[in-house]
CSV table of C-alpha atoms in Angstrom, one decimal:
chain,number,residue,atom,x,y,z
Q,1,UNK,CA,-6.4,16.3,25.5
Q,2,UNK,CA,-9.5,14.1,25.2
Q,3,UNK,CA,-8.1,10.6,26.0
Q,4,UNK,CA,-10.8,7.9,26.2
Q,5,UNK,CA,-10.1,5.1,28.5
Q,6,UNK,CA,-13.5,3.9,29.7
Q,7,UNK,CA,-16.4,2.1,28.0
Q,8,UNK,CA,-18.9,4.9,28.9
Q,9,UNK,CA,-16.7,7.6,27.4
Q,10,UNK,CA,-16.2,5.6,24.2
Q,11,UNK,CA,-19.8,4.7,23.8
Q,12,UNK,CA,-20.9,8.4,24.2
Q,13,UNK,CA,-18.2,9.7,21.8
Q,14,UNK,CA,-19.0,7.2,19.1
Q,15,UNK,CA,-22.7,7.9,19.4
Q,16,UNK,CA,-22.1,11.6,18.8
Q,17,UNK,CA,-20.0,10.8,15.7
Q,18,UNK,CA,-22.6,8.5,14.3
Q,19,UNK,CA,-24.6,11.5,13.0
Q,20,UNK,CA,-21.6,13.1,11.3
Q,21,UNK,CA,-21.2,13.1,7.5
Q,22,UNK,CA,-17.5,12.1,7.9
Q,23,UNK,CA,-14.9,11.3,10.5
Q,24,UNK,CA,-11.1,11.3,10.2
Q,25,UNK,CA,-9.2,8.3,11.6
Q,26,UNK,CA,-5.7,7.4,12.3
Q,27,UNK,CA,-3.9,4.7,14.4
Q,28,UNK,CA,-0.7,4.2,16.3
Q,29,UNK,CA,0.5,0.7,16.5
Q,30,UNK,CA,3.6,-1.4,17.0
Q,31,UNK,CA,4.8,-4.3,14.9
Q,32,UNK,CA,8.5,-4.8,15.6
Q,33,UNK,CA,7.9,-7.7,18.0
Q,34,UNK,CA,4.7,-9.3,16.6
Q,35,UNK,CA,3.4,-10.7,13.4
Q,36,UNK,CA,0.0,-8.9,13.8
Q,37,UNK,CA,0.1,-5.2,14.4
Q,38,UNK,CA,-0.5,-4.3,18.1
Q,39,UNK,CA,-3.1,-1.5,18.1
Q,40,UNK,CA,-2.2,1.0,20.8
Q,41,UNK,CA,-4.2,4.2,20.0
Q,42,UNK,CA,-7.0,5.2,17.7
Q,43,UNK,CA,-7.5,8.9,16.9
Q,44,UNK,CA,-10.9,10.0,15.6
Q,45,UNK,CA,-12.2,13.4,14.8
Q,46,UNK,CA,-15.7,14.4,13.9
Q,47,UNK,CA,-16.7,17.9,12.6
Q,48,UNK,CA,-16.8,19.4,16.2
Q,49,UNK,CA,-14.6,17.2,18.4
Q,50,UNK,CA,-11.7,14.8,18.5
Q,51,UNK,CA,-10.5,12.1,20.8
Q,52,UNK,CA,-7.6,9.6,21.2
Q,53,UNK,CA,-9.0,6.2,22.2
Q,54,UNK,CA,-6.6,4.1,24.3
Q,55,UNK,CA,-6.9,0.6,22.8
Q,56,UNK,CA,-4.7,-0.8,25.6
Q,57,UNK,CA,-6.9,0.6,28.5
Q,58,UNK,CA,-7.9,-2.2,30.8
Q,59,UNK,CA,-11.5,-3.4,30.3
Q,60,UNK,CA,-12.1,-1.1,27.2
Q,61,UNK,CA,-14.2,-2.9,24.6
Q,62,UNK,CA,-13.7,-1.3,21.1
Q,63,UNK,CA,-17.0,-2.4,19.8
Q,64,UNK,CA,-18.6,1.1,19.7
Q,65,UNK,CA,-15.6,2.3,17.6
Q,66,UNK,CA,-15.8,-0.8,15.3
Q,67,UNK,CA,-19.5,-0.2,14.9
Q,68,UNK,CA,-18.9,3.4,13.9
Q,69,UNK,CA,-16.3,2.3,11.4
Q,70,UNK,CA,-18.8,-0.2,9.9
Q,71,UNK,CA,-21.5,2.5,9.7
Q,72,UNK,CA,-22.0,3.0,6.0
Q,73,UNK,CA,-23.7,6.4,6.6
Q,74,UNK,CA,-20.5,7.9,7.8
Q,75,UNK,CA,-17.5,8.5,5.5
Q,76,UNK,CA,-14.2,7.4,7.0
Q,77,UNK,CA,-11.2,9.6,6.0
Q,78,UNK,CA,-7.7,8.2,6.4
Q,79,UNK,CA,-4.3,9.2,5.1
Q,80,UNK,CA,-2.3,6.3,3.5
Q,81,UNK,CA,-5.1,4.0,4.7
Q,82,UNK,CA,-3.8,0.5,3.9
Q,83,UNK,CA,-2.0,-0.3,7.2
Q,84,UNK,CA,-4.8,1.2,9.3
Q,85,UNK,CA,-7.5,-0.7,7.4
Q,86,UNK,CA,-5.5,-3.9,7.8
Q,87,UNK,CA,-5.7,-3.5,11.5
Q,88,UNK,CA,-9.5,-3.2,11.5
Q,89,UNK,CA,-9.9,-6.0,9.0
Q,90,UNK,CA,-7.9,-8.3,11.3
Q,91,UNK,CA,-10.2,-7.3,14.3
Q,92,UNK,CA,-13.5,-7.6,12.5
Q,93,UNK,CA,-13.0,-9.2,9.1
Q,94,UNK,CA,-14.8,-6.1,7.6
Q,95,UNK,CA,-13.3,-3.2,5.6
Q,96,UNK,CA,-14.6,0.2,6.9
Q,97,UNK,CA,-16.7,1.8,4.1
Q,98,UNK,CA,-17.2,4.2,2.6
Q,99,UNK,CA,-13.6,5.3,2.5
Q,100,UNK,CA,-11.6,8.4,1.5
Q,101,UNK,CA,-7.8,8.2,1.4
Q,102,UNK,CA,-6.3,11.7,1.4
Q,103,UNK,CA,-2.9,10.4,0.0
Q,104,UNK,CA,-4.7,9.0,-3.1
Q,105,UNK,CA,-6.8,12.1,-3.4
Q,106,UNK,CA,-3.6,14.2,-3.1
Q,107,UNK,CA,-2.2,12.3,-6.1
Q,108,UNK,CA,-5.3,12.9,-8.0
Q,109,UNK,CA,-4.9,16.6,-7.3
Q,110,UNK,CA,-1.3,16.8,-8.4
Q,111,UNK,CA,0.5,16.9,-5.1
Q,112,UNK,CA,2.9,14.2,-6.2
Q,113,UNK,CA,3.4,10.4,-5.8
Q,114,UNK,CA,2.8,9.1,-2.3
Q,115,UNK,CA,2.3,12.6,-0.9
Q,116,UNK,CA,2.9,12.8,2.8
Q,117,UNK,CA,0.3,13.9,5.4
Q,118,UNK,CA,2.7,16.6,6.6
Q,119,UNK,CA,2.9,18.1,3.1
Q,120,UNK,CA,-0.9,18.1,2.7
Q,121,UNK,CA,-1.4,19.5,6.2
Q,122,UNK,CA,1.1,22.3,5.6
Q,123,UNK,CA,-0.2,23.2,2.1
Q,124,UNK,CA,-3.9,22.9,2.7
Q,125,UNK,CA,-4.4,23.5,6.4
Q,126,UNK,CA,-1.4,25.7,7.2
Q,127,UNK,CA,-0.3,23.3,9.9
Q,128,UNK,CA,3.2,22.8,11.4
Q,129,UNK,CA,3.4,19.3,12.8
Q,130,UNK,CA,6.0,18.3,15.4
Q,131,UNK,CA,7.3,14.9,14.2
Q,132,UNK,CA,9.4,14.2,17.3
Q,133,UNK,CA,6.9,11.7,18.7
Q,134,UNK,CA,6.5,9.7,15.5
Q,135,UNK,CA,8.7,6.8,16.6
Q,136,UNK,CA,7.9,6.8,20.3
Q,137,UNK,CA,6.8,3.7,22.2
Q,138,UNK,CA,3.0,3.9,21.8
Q,139,UNK,CA,2.5,0.9,24.1
Q,140,UNK,CA,4.1,2.6,27.1
Q,141,UNK,CA,1.7,4.1,29.6
Q,142,UNK,CA,0.9,6.7,30.6
Q,143,UNK,CA,1.0,8.5,27.3
Q,144,UNK,CA,2.6,12.0,27.4
Q,145,UNK,CA,0.9,15.2,26.4
Q,146,UNK,CA,3.4,15.6,23.6
Q,147,UNK,CA,2.4,12.1,22.2
Q,148,UNK,CA,-1.3,13.0,22.4
Q,149,UNK,CA,-0.8,16.4,20.7
Q,150,UNK,CA,1.1,14.7,17.9
Q,151,UNK,CA,-1.4,11.8,17.6
Q,152,UNK,CA,-4.5,14.1,17.5
Q,153,UNK,CA,-2.8,16.4,14.9
Q,154,UNK,CA,-3.0,13.4,12.5
Q,155,UNK,CA,-6.8,13.7,12.5
Q,156,UNK,CA,-7.6,17.3,13.4
Q,157,UNK,CA,-5.9,18.9,10.3
Q,158,UNK,CA,-7.1,15.9,8.2
Q,159,UNK,CA,-10.6,17.4,8.4
Q,160,UNK,CA,-9.5,20.5,6.5
Q,161,UNK,CA,-7.3,18.5,4.2
Q,162,UNK,CA,-10.3,16.3,3.3
Q,163,UNK,CA,-12.7,19.2,2.7
Q,164,UNK,CA,-10.2,21.0,0.4
Q,165,UNK,CA,-9.2,17.9,-1.5
Q,166,UNK,CA,-12.9,16.9,-2.0
Q,167,UNK,CA,-13.7,20.4,-3.3
Q,168,UNK,CA,-10.8,20.3,-5.7
Q,169,UNK,CA,-11.8,16.8,-7.0
Q,170,UNK,CA,-15.4,17.8,-7.4
Q,171,UNK,CA,-14.5,21.0,-9.2
Q,172,UNK,CA,-12.3,19.1,-11.6
Q,173,UNK,CA,-14.8,16.3,-12.2
Q,174,UNK,CA,-12.3,13.6,-11.0
Q,175,UNK,CA,-14.4,11.6,-8.6
Q,176,UNK,CA,-14.2,8.7,-11.0
Q,177,UNK,CA,-10.4,8.8,-10.8
Q,178,UNK,CA,-10.6,8.5,-7.0
Q,179,UNK,CA,-13.3,5.8,-7.1
Q,180,UNK,CA,-11.0,3.4,-9.0
Q,181,UNK,CA,-8.4,3.6,-6.3
Q,182,UNK,CA,-10.9,3.4,-3.4
Q,183,UNK,CA,-12.3,0.2,-5.0
Q,184,UNK,CA,-8.9,-1.4,-4.4
Q,185,UNK,CA,-8.7,-0.2,-0.8
Q,186,UNK,CA,-12.2,-1.4,0.1
Q,187,UNK,CA,-11.7,-4.9,-1.5
Q,188,UNK,CA,-11.3,-7.4,1.3
Q,189,UNK,CA,-9.0,-9.4,-0.9
Q,190,UNK,CA,-6.4,-6.6,-0.6
Q,191,UNK,CA,-5.9,-7.5,3.0
Q,192,UNK,CA,-5.9,-11.3,2.8
Q,193,UNK,CA,-2.6,-13.1,3.5
Q,194,UNK,CA,-2.4,-16.4,1.8
Q,195,UNK,CA,0.5,-18.4,3.1
Q,196,UNK,CA,0.7,-20.2,-0.3
Q,197,UNK,CA,1.8,-16.9,-1.8
Q,198,UNK,CA,4.3,-16.0,0.9
Q,199,UNK,CA,7.2,-17.1,-1.3
Q,200,UNK,CA,6.4,-14.2,-3.7
Q,201,UNK,CA,7.6,-11.7,-1.1
Q,202,UNK,CA,11.2,-13.1,-1.2
Q,203,UNK,CA,13.7,-11.5,-3.5
Q,204,UNK,CA,14.9,-14.2,-5.8
Q,205,UNK,CA,16.1,-13.7,-9.3
Q,206,UNK,CA,15.9,-17.3,-10.5
Q,207,UNK,CA,16.1,-20.9,-9.6
Q,208,UNK,CA,15.2,-24.3,-10.9
Q,209,UNK,CA,11.8,-25.9,-10.3
Q,210,UNK,CA,12.9,-27.8,-7.2
Q,211,UNK,CA,14.3,-24.7,-5.7
Q,212,UNK,CA,11.0,-22.8,-6.2
Q,213,UNK,CA,9.0,-25.8,-4.9
Q,214,UNK,CA,11.0,-26.0,-1.7
Q,215,UNK,CA,10.9,-22.2,-1.4
Q,216,UNK,CA,7.1,-22.2,-1.6
Q,217,UNK,CA,6.8,-24.9,1.1
Q,218,UNK,CA,9.3,-23.2,3.5
Q,219,UNK,CA,7.7,-19.7,3.1
Q,220,UNK,CA,4.2,-21.0,3.6
Q,221,UNK,CA,5.3,-22.9,6.8
Q,222,UNK,CA,7.1,-19.9,8.1
Q,223,UNK,CA,4.1,-17.6,7.5
Q,224,UNK,CA,1.8,-20.0,9.4
Q,225,UNK,CA,4.3,-20.5,12.2
Q,226,UNK,CA,4.7,-16.7,12.6
Q,227,UNK,CA,1.0,-16.1,12.6
Q,228,UNK,CA,0.3,-18.8,15.2
Q,229,UNK,CA,3.0,-17.5,17.5
Q,230,UNK,CA,2.4,-13.9,16.7
Q,231,UNK,CA,6.0,-13.1,16.1
Q,232,UNK,CA,7.8,-11.6,13.1
Q,233,UNK,CA,8.7,-13.9,10.3
Q,234,UNK,CA,12.4,-13.3,10.8
Q,235,UNK,CA,12.1,-14.7,14.4
Q,236,UNK,CA,11.1,-18.1,12.9
Q,237,UNK,CA,13.6,-18.1,10.0
Q,238,UNK,CA,15.5,-15.3,8.3
Q,239,UNK,CA,15.0,-14.7,4.6
Q,240,UNK,CA,18.7,-15.4,3.9
Q,241,UNK,CA,18.5,-18.8,5.7
Q,242,UNK,CA,15.3,-19.7,4.0
Q,243,UNK,CA,16.8,-19.1,0.6
Q,244,UNK,CA,19.9,-21.1,1.5
Q,245,UNK,CA,17.8,-24.1,2.6
Q,246,UNK,CA,15.8,-23.9,-0.7
Q,247,UNK,CA,19.0,-23.8,-2.7
Q,248,UNK,CA,20.8,-26.7,-0.9
Q,249,UNK,CA,17.7,-28.9,-0.1
Q,250,UNK,CA,19.1,-30.5,3.1
Q,251,UNK,CA,17.2,-33.7,4.0
Q,252,UNK,CA,19.2,-34.6,7.2
Q,253,UNK,CA,19.8,-32.8,10.4
Q,254,UNK,CA,23.6,-32.8,9.7
Q,255,UNK,CA,23.0,-31.1,6.3
Q,256,UNK,CA,20.6,-28.6,7.8
Q,257,UNK,CA,23.0,-27.7,10.6
Q,258,UNK,CA,25.5,-26.6,8.0
Q,259,UNK,CA,23.1,-23.9,6.7
Q,260,UNK,CA,24.5,-20.5,7.5
Q,261,UNK,CA,22.6,-18.8,10.3
Q,262,UNK,CA,21.0,-22.0,11.7
Q,263,UNK,CA,23.4,-24.1,13.8
Q,264,UNK,CA,22.9,-27.6,15.2
Q,265,UNK,CA,20.6,-26.6,18.1
Q,266,UNK,CA,18.0,-25.3,15.7
Q,267,UNK,CA,18.5,-28.2,13.3
Q,268,UNK,CA,17.9,-30.7,16.0
Q,269,UNK,CA,14.8,-29.0,17.4
Q,270,UNK,CA,11.2,-28.9,16.3
Q,271,UNK,CA,11.9,-26.1,13.8
Q,272,UNK,CA,14.6,-28.2,12.1
Q,273,UNK,CA,12.2,-31.1,11.8
Q,274,UNK,CA,9.6,-28.8,10.2
Q,275,UNK,CA,12.2,-27.4,7.8
Q,276,UNK,CA,13.3,-30.8,6.6
Q,277,UNK,CA,9.6,-31.8,6.1
Q,278,UNK,CA,9.2,-28.7,3.9
Q,279,UNK,CA,12.2,-29.7,1.8
Q,280,UNK,CA,10.9,-33.2,1.4
Q,281,UNK,CA,7.5,-31.9,0.3
Q,282,UNK,CA,9.1,-29.6,-2.2
Q,283,UNK,CA,11.3,-32.3,-3.6
Q,284,UNK,CA,8.2,-34.6,-4.0
Q,285,UNK,CA,6.0,-31.8,-5.5
Q,286,UNK,CA,4.8,-32.7,-9.1
Q,287,UNK,CA,6.4,-30.6,-11.7
Q,288,UNK,CA,3.1,-29.3,-13.0
Q,289,UNK,CA,2.4,-27.8,-9.5
Q,290,UNK,CA,5.8,-26.1,-9.2
Q,291,UNK,CA,5.5,-22.3,-8.8
Q,292,UNK,CA,7.0,-20.1,-11.5
Q,293,UNK,CA,8.6,-16.7,-11.3
Q,294,UNK,CA,6.8,-14.0,-13.2
Q,295,UNK,CA,8.2,-13.9,-16.7
Q,296,UNK,CA,9.7,-10.6,-17.8
Q,297,UNK,CA,10.2,-10.5,-21.5
Q,298,UNK,CA,12.9,-8.3,-23.0
Q,299,UNK,CA,11.8,-5.4,-25.1
Q,300,UNK,CA,12.0,-6.1,-28.9
Q,301,UNK,CA,15.1,-4.4,-30.4
Q,302,UNK,CA,14.6,-0.7,-31.0
Q,303,UNK,CA,11.7,-0.1,-28.5
Q,304,UNK,CA,13.9,1.4,-25.8
Q,305,UNK,CA,13.9,4.9,-27.3
Q,306,UNK,CA,10.1,4.6,-27.8
Q,307,UNK,CA,9.6,3.9,-24.1
Q,308,UNK,CA,11.7,6.9,-23.3
Q,309,UNK,CA,9.4,9.1,-25.5
Q,310,UNK,CA,6.4,7.6,-23.8
Q,311,UNK,CA,7.9,8.5,-20.4
Q,312,UNK,CA,8.3,12.1,-21.5
Q,313,UNK,CA,4.8,12.2,-22.8
Q,314,UNK,CA,3.5,10.8,-19.5
Q,315,UNK,CA,5.3,13.4,-17.5
Q,316,UNK,CA,3.9,16.2,-19.8
Q,317,UNK,CA,0.3,15.0,-19.7
Q,318,UNK,CA,0.4,14.5,-15.9
Q,319,UNK,CA,1.9,18.0,-15.4
Q,320,UNK,CA,-0.7,19.4,-17.7
Q,321,UNK,CA,-3.5,17.8,-15.7
Q,322,UNK,CA,-2.0,18.1,-12.2
Q,323,UNK,CA,-2.1,14.4,-11.4
Q,324,UNK,CA,0.7,12.1,-10.1
Q,325,UNK,CA,2.4,10.0,-12.7
Q,326,UNK,CA,2.2,6.9,-10.5
Q,327,UNK,CA,-1.6,7.0,-10.7
Q,328,UNK,CA,-1.6,6.9,-14.5
Q,329,UNK,CA,1.2,4.5,-15.5
Q,330,UNK,CA,4.5,3.0,-14.4
Q,331,UNK,CA,7.6,2.0,-16.3
Q,332,UNK,CA,6.6,-1.6,-16.8
Q,333,UNK,CA,3.3,-0.5,-18.3
Q,334,UNK,CA,5.0,1.9,-20.7
Q,335,UNK,CA,7.1,-1.0,-22.0
Q,336,UNK,CA,3.9,-3.1,-22.5
Q,337,UNK,CA,2.3,-0.2,-24.4
Q,338,UNK,CA,5.4,0.1,-26.6
Q,339,UNK,CA,5.3,-3.6,-27.4
Q,340,UNK,CA,1.5,-4.0,-27.8
Q,341,UNK,CA,-1.3,-1.6,-28.7
Q,342,UNK,CA,-3.7,-3.9,-26.8
Q,343,UNK,CA,-1.6,-4.3,-23.7
Q,344,UNK,CA,-3.7,-5.1,-20.6
Q,345,UNK,CA,-2.8,-2.0,-18.6
Q,346,UNK,CA,-5.0,0.5,-16.8
Q,347,UNK,CA,-3.7,3.4,-19.0
Q,348,UNK,CA,-5.4,2.0,-22.1
Q,349,UNK,CA,-8.9,2.3,-20.7
Q,350,UNK,CA,-11.1,4.7,-18.8
Q,351,UNK,CA,-10.0,8.1,-17.7
Q,352,UNK,CA,-6.3,7.1,-18.0
Q,353,UNK,CA,-6.8,6.5,-21.7
Q,354,UNK,CA,-8.4,9.9,-22.2
Q,355,UNK,CA,-5.6,11.6,-20.3
Q,356,UNK,CA,-2.6,9.6,-21.6
Q,357,UNK,CA,-3.3,6.3,-23.4
Q,358,UNK,CA,-4.8,7.7,-26.6
Q,359,UNK,CA,-1.9,10.1,-27.1
Q,360,UNK,CA,0.6,7.3,-26.2
Q,361,UNK,CA,-0.7,5.2,-29.1
Q,362,UNK,CA,-0.8,8.2,-31.4
Q,363,UNK,CA,2.9,9.0,-30.5
Q,364,UNK,CA,3.7,5.3,-31.1
Q,365,UNK,CA,2.2,5.4,-34.6
Q,366,UNK,CA,3.7,8.7,-35.7
Q,367,UNK,CA,0.5,10.8,-35.3
Q,368,UNK,CA,2.1,12.9,-32.5
Q,369,UNK,CA,5.6,14.3,-32.1
Q,370,UNK,CA,7.5,15.8,-29.3
Q,371,UNK,CA,9.6,18.9,-29.9
Q,372,UNK,CA,11.5,21.4,-27.8
Q,373,UNK,CA,10.2,25.0,-27.6
Q,374,UNK,CA,12.6,27.0,-25.5
Q,375,UNK,CA,12.8,25.3,-22.1
Q,376,UNK,CA,9.6,23.3,-22.6
Q,377,UNK,CA,8.7,20.2,-24.5
Q,378,UNK,CA,5.7,20.6,-26.8
Q,379,UNK,CA,3.4,17.9,-28.2
Q,380,UNK,CA,2.7,18.4,-31.9
Q,381,UNK,CA,-0.4,16.8,-33.6
Q,382,UNK,CA,1.0,15.8,-36.9
Q,383,UNK,CA,-2.4,14.9,-38.4
Q,384,UNK,CA,-3.7,18.3,-37.7
Q,385,UNK,CA,-0.5,19.9,-39.0
Q,386,UNK,CA,-0.7,18.0,-42.3
Q,387,UNK,CA,-4.4,19.0,-42.8
Q,388,UNK,CA,-3.9,22.7,-42.0
Q,389,UNK,CA,-3.9,25.3,-44.9
Q,390,UNK,CA,-0.3,26.2,-44.1
Q,391,UNK,CA,0.7,22.6,-45.0
Q,392,UNK,CA,-0.8,22.7,-48.5
């Protein structure tokens, strides 16, 4: 096992990979006791060698690795990249580019929604991955040989997965499909955490304007407090208690102490003072600055069956073209198409329109039909049927 623990080893390894066309990358981290992910291990494989980089090794500066990830001449291949990328953005403020996500590529190639690495490694690289080390303590040292074997498997087989997916995508002319998704992953805004938007993470079905104003203040305060202390949000204040405070709007210590899950000791402390201040700011917030829940309009009467037909058409078209449905449209977007021909949804533009959107509108306006033929559903072009000699 090539475990890198010294600056010299890391610098030499990264220098060798700097001339590669691509590298595969994965991370092992912990987040159960911290707000920010604690990076423990980084696995990197070039075309000819691979290594596990011990991010917790005393005196090891990760700068050579971070420089390699920032090298725009080297393609970085991840699987389900978002959490890995978030770690490196937190360290440097820079998104590693160019980027290839094998999970997204697998969806483009028809391996299903959110396809796992194990599935791709088995189907494309013939690998059998031992999952027993997945939930081990990656911060404990020394790392075991079993842990290192498992960790390196996440990048060694990824080389073959990448090469085969890339060949499939190039052969099918679908690089544009992949590029749309990579643009989201490489956008720095994807990884920004705005405390002012933290309330949107909470599951709330409704509430008056004052409830939402207090909720926003409390959630923003909790986010900043968790960040500054580097502890999970729930260690500051649990979601259930936060929602209770927003609902009851306590403005005194006695009232706050009655909130389920808090108690007088918390209410009388610094956290309690901060919570009451959040409530007061929320109550004083001007009505025109109060946040609003996303509006979800009910479907006009009679459109439910049309949405069901669009869902069947989506499944058919995605099976015909070997692409994951999730990449083309979701249920909410199908409802929007059913209600409005000009709905602002991805499936009514670009390659998604060619694959599904055009037919969706044709089905909606009676130019296409769905019929059963044996055990299969068939799409019938009614315009072509009407203009054929047999129809005369």
